[in-house]
């Protein structure tokens, strides 16, 4: 048992509880709540204060799993302090759920580790800020659905009215309200007496209680309550909080719930279920195929933007039109195109060029990336994807200012994305080898591990039944809680926002319980609190599916596109990528509950590779496993008589580059089909190739003879290529055959070029050389551009590259988790500072300084005391002012005094330091430790 649980050393505050911890426990706290160490606190008192701030507590609560959060919520409605047995009763109920009993120690230990709960098992205390966040109030009902206690409700009620309730409940009258409230509370907490009281209740009154028992606990009454409501009000089973509003006391609700604070405690995480199982070889092969497709898609994207991509919007990002063009070029949907564009950007392969007319283009890193082996290129992409906080799935949505979120634009960073991606893949790694999960089971598990901010399942949100169902002629309406009768006889009708409850404290309706509401609805004089303000639970509700669930869905689809998974199951190289152990075989699974074990019996989750070295090692291991599964590049194609070439697999890069110029891609898939056209052959000739070069290239790389139609096509285009020459006049056309020039002049399509004959073999044009070339080619000619010297200009695509760019930095989700070195140094500093601030000291001659003040002694007294401490080896408490004027108190053990300086071991800094004597404001001896 820890000192925190030892009654003999019961802490009186969170700071004292932290002082009772060892370094391992404090390191776990700082690792779980890294915001506490930024900056490093001076001592444990400051650490405890920081751990109780609202921002830090909210962050810690958001990182609790569902059952641990339910434990904290139960503590918030329990007495302060509460015993372990009381907490167990609130969670396990009067019947004592054994599964809850087994899981509670781990949940409570997690709350203690996170410094959200302190004290021994007999005096458990939730930190004040957490209690304020989770405890019920009219403005923010508790996620448990419980209301305030009898004491809180009756705090402002008149003593006479309290005595009337006590008498009607069958209790003896008392002399004061305090004892009367205590007697009423004791009645409600006594199961036997409470059962006897409810046995006397009319059936319709019990139905009203059943409507409120699981929350929200507030309702409205009319000016003249019906007898079924009057019976409850007279006996304190319903108490007024404001004019027209009543509430079910917490003690009554717990008795009706059989002691449970939650309708459905969830001590066990929902299992991740397998939707299908495939052979591991099939999974790995499918994933490898997807991985190669991913590489080809990224290369095709950047090849399309080879000479300069689309323009950058003024606000940043890619326009909707350019995204559609990219999707058409890649033959994918626009959301998928946005994913590939964002992936290339995250990997540092794509960026804005920074020019005046800013455009997107490939970076120099792309050229280096292309030369690496395929497996390493894949590892580079998926490593960038895992760590990226940019979320492509948000493209097309709206930001907080109702502006459209564009690809490559601002506003796409979500700091939770890397953690969710890794967690989804880790859950997949926990399944048997080859098992593909059911997506909904993955989402259910994530919701349990990190409940949505809206409270999710089990929270006391808006009442699930409706007004129309409540007015039915019998039976329970659809969606009503068990036991709730939706009949008119119960006097139940919908609330209108529970007006008055949100602004009234526990002391409303001081004059009694008969509030008057204008426009009372006759017999329907009571309403449940549908839509009650703040009923969304802690800490706020979000409409629709929460962000983490959406990121998880996107992760499953993106992992499939990247080849991390195959047919929905995690591949072997995917496991290596996240550092997961080898998969377990499905046939080796023992019979048993499996994942349905209490939290403290499950193995620890796979740690996220945090350091760059760990991520690089995991990526290298994944690349080694993927490399044998990727197809080897081919050095040949199959030429066919219909002017096509079939590449039966991936081609070697030089072959693919030349063939990409010489032919157009017609279709892609397991094999790529290229089609030769006059335009594609002309493109190769423009790039400097000759007809003989093309014939030799095809003969060298074709496993079939070069078809005669293809040879004729090349020769025909080459014969006509360059027959016309275009130069700059503005532009001119020259040709040795004046008949050809006459044909051009006579063609009506040449009217827009502004041609006129200068000589029998020369035409001048008003259009520029580029427009003239394009116009003549549209007319069916094959002109060639020439330079000012009369040489043919070889047209090669100019590769446009940005200046060197670094990939976008991920946006962190709060302070980073400290490493072991920082934790060790921080703990030493905190311990030393705490020693200096808590060590007892004897008052100096000038009197003991007050809290926060420095000791004051004369220079002679300071020198004499320090010299004496050198001889005796005792430690001293000093006040010190540094060169910047900063004052501090320190505990030192002087070693020597010479030349106006004292050299001492500084317990505060945990190192040997030298201090000028003239900067020491005073000294005091440490008091004897009394044990």
CSV table of C-alpha atoms in Angstrom, one decimal, residues 880-881 900-902 914-920:
chain,number,residue,atom,x,y,z
A,880,UNK,CA,20.1,35.2,-2.8
A,881,UNK,CA,19.7,38.0,-5.5
A,900,UNK,CA,34.4,37.1,-1.0
A,901,UNK,CA,32.8,33.9,-2.5
A,902,UNK,CA,31.2,30.9,-0.9
A,914,UNK,CA,29.7,29.6,-6.2
A,915,UNK,CA,27.9,32.6,-4.8
A,916,UNK,CA,29.3,36.1,-4.1
A,917,UNK,CA,28.8,36.9,-0.4
A,918,UNK,CA,27.6,40.4,-1.2
A,919,UNK,CA,24.6,39.0,-3.1
A,920,UNK,CA,23.4,36.9,-0.1
